[in-house]
């Protein structure tokens, strides 16, 4: 085979490979609420703000979406736990749309942390009015409190 043809084929291969990587790379997308989707994703909850491992002030607003079955009366609890699992802050996520669905529903939650700074865990807790353990669920990720 001609040397120029081999070089051209190798270059073409790398261009196609680079294009495939760029197409497969996840791209943040703005949604109708003007926030970027999402740094934290689970099967039932996505959180747009704050991002995992981010630093937050002692008062912040949690923004995201949760499936309708996570809500009871359009809300579910949120906790901030210190490194030992003690609750140092809390909030109540409130649905910003029709929550009686199995689809994702936007929420926001003002969260207040008192007398604590350092590593913490943000815990979103499925509201379970029945109290039955088989209906319990939560998602969590690390944050740092200023």
Coordinates of C-alpha atoms in Angstrom, one line a residue:
X1 CA 0.0 0.0 0.0
X2 CA 1.1 3.5 -0.7
X3 CA 2.6 5.3 2.3
X4 CA 0.4 8.4 1.7
X5 CA -2.7 6.2 1.7
X6 CA -1.8 4.6 5.0
X7 CA -1.1 8.0 6.6
X8 CA -4.5 9.3 5.3
X9 CA -6.3 6.2 6.6
X10 CA -4.7 6.6 10.1
X11 CA -5.6 10.3 10.2
X12 CA -9.2 9.5 9.1
X13 CA -9.4 6.8 11.8
X14 CA -8.3 9.3 14.5
X15 CA -10.7 11.9 13.3
X16 CA -13.6 9.4 13.3
X17 CA -12.5 8.2 16.8
X18 CA -12.4 11.8 18.1
X19 CA -15.8 12.5 16.7
X20 CA -17.3 9.5 18.3
X21 CA -15.8 10.4 21.7
X22 CA -17.2 14.0 21.4
X23 CA -20.7 12.7 20.4
X24 CA -20.7 10.2 23.4
X25 CA -19.5 12.8 25.9
X26 CA -22.4 14.0 28.1
X27 CA -23.4 17.7 27.5
X28 CA -25.1 19.8 30.1
X29 CA -28.5 20.9 28.7
X30 CA -30.5 23.9 29.9
X31 CA -34.1 23.1 30.8
X32 CA -37.1 25.4 31.2
X33 CA -36.1 26.4 34.7
X34 CA -32.8 27.8 33.6
X35 CA -30.6 25.4 35.5
X36 CA -28.1 23.0 34.0
X37 CA -29.1 19.3 34.2
X38 CA -27.8 17.7 36.5
X39 CA -24.6 17.0 38.4
X40 CA -26.2 14.3 40.6
X41 CA -28.5 11.6 39.1
X42 CA -30.1 8.6 40.6
X43 CA -33.1 6.5 39.5
X44 CA -35.5 8.6 41.4
X45 CA -33.8 12.0 42.1
X46 CA -31.7 14.4 40.1
X47 CA -30.0 17.3 41.9
X48 CA -28.9 20.4 39.8
X49 CA -27.6 22.4 42.8
X50 CA -25.5 22.0 44.8
X51 CA -23.2 19.6 43.0
X52 CA -21.6 16.7 44.8
X53 CA -18.4 17.6 46.6
X54 CA -19.2 21.3 46.4
X55 CA -18.9 23.9 49.1
X56 CA -22.1 25.4 50.4
X57 CA -22.9 28.3 52.7
X58 CA -24.9 27.7 55.9
X59 CA -28.1 28.6 54.1
X60 CA -28.6 27.4 50.5
X61 CA -31.4 26.3 48.1
X62 CA -31.4 22.7 46.9
X63 CA -32.7 22.5 43.4
X64 CA -33.6 19.3 41.4
X65 CA -36.3 16.9 40.3
X66 CA -37.7 13.8 42.0
X67 CA -40.3 11.2 41.0
X68 CA -43.8 12.0 42.2
X69 CA -43.8 8.9 44.5
X70 CA -41.1 10.5 46.5
X71 CA -43.4 13.3 47.7
X72 CA -46.2 13.2 50.3
X73 CA -48.5 16.2 50.2
X74 CA -46.1 17.7 47.7
X75 CA -42.9 17.6 49.9
X76 CA -40.2 15.4 51.3
X77 CA -37.5 16.0 54.0
X78 CA -33.9 17.0 53.4
X79 CA -31.1 16.6 56.0
X80 CA -27.5 17.7 56.3
X81 CA -25.4 15.3 58.4
X82 CA -22.0 15.8 59.8
X83 CA -19.2 13.2 59.5
X84 CA -20.7 11.2 62.4
X85 CA -24.2 11.1 61.0
X86 CA -25.6 13.8 63.3
X87 CA -28.2 16.0 61.7
X88 CA -26.8 19.6 61.6
X89 CA -29.2 21.1 59.1
X90 CA -32.5 20.4 57.4
X91 CA -35.0 21.6 54.9
X92 CA -38.2 20.6 53.2
X93 CA -38.2 20.0 49.4
X94 CA -41.4 21.3 47.9
X95 CA -42.8 20.2 44.5
X96 CA -43.0 22.9 41.9
X97 CA -45.6 21.1 39.8
X98 CA -48.1 18.3 39.8
X99 CA -46.6 15.7 42.1
X100 CA -49.2 13.0 41.8
X101 CA -47.4 11.2 39.0
X102 CA -44.6 8.7 38.6
X103 CA -42.7 11.2 36.4
X104 CA -40.0 13.6 37.6
X105 CA -41.3 16.7 39.3
X106 CA -39.1 19.8 39.9
X107 CA -38.5 20.8 43.5
X108 CA -36.6 23.4 45.6
X109 CA -35.7 23.3 49.2
X110 CA -34.3 26.0 51.4
X111 CA -31.7 24.3 53.7
X112 CA -30.4 25.9 56.8
X113 CA -27.3 24.6 58.7
X114 CA -26.7 25.9 62.2
X115 CA -23.3 26.0 64.1
X116 CA -21.4 23.7 61.8
X117 CA -18.7 23.9 59.1
X118 CA -16.8 21.1 57.5
X119 CA -17.4 17.9 55.6
X120 CA -21.1 16.8 55.5
X121 CA -23.5 14.7 53.6
X122 CA -26.7 16.0 51.9
X123 CA -29.5 13.4 52.4
X124 CA -32.7 13.5 50.4
X125 CA -35.3 11.3 52.1
X126 CA -38.4 9.8 50.4
X127 CA -41.4 10.9 52.4
X128 CA -42.9 7.7 53.8
X129 CA -46.1 8.5 55.7
X130 CA -46.8 4.7 56.2
X131 CA -43.7 4.2 58.2
X132 CA -43.2 0.8 56.6
X133 CA -39.5 0.1 56.1
X134 CA -40.0 -1.4 52.6
X135 CA -41.1 2.1 51.5
X136 CA -38.1 3.9 52.9
X137 CA -35.6 5.3 50.4
X138 CA -33.0 8.1 50.3
X139 CA -30.1 9.4 48.2
X140 CA -27.1 11.2 49.5
X141 CA -23.8 12.8 48.4
X142 CA -21.0 14.7 50.1
X143 CA -20.8 18.4 50.4
X144 CA -18.6 20.8 52.5
X145 CA -20.3 23.5 54.7
X146 CA -18.4 26.8 54.8

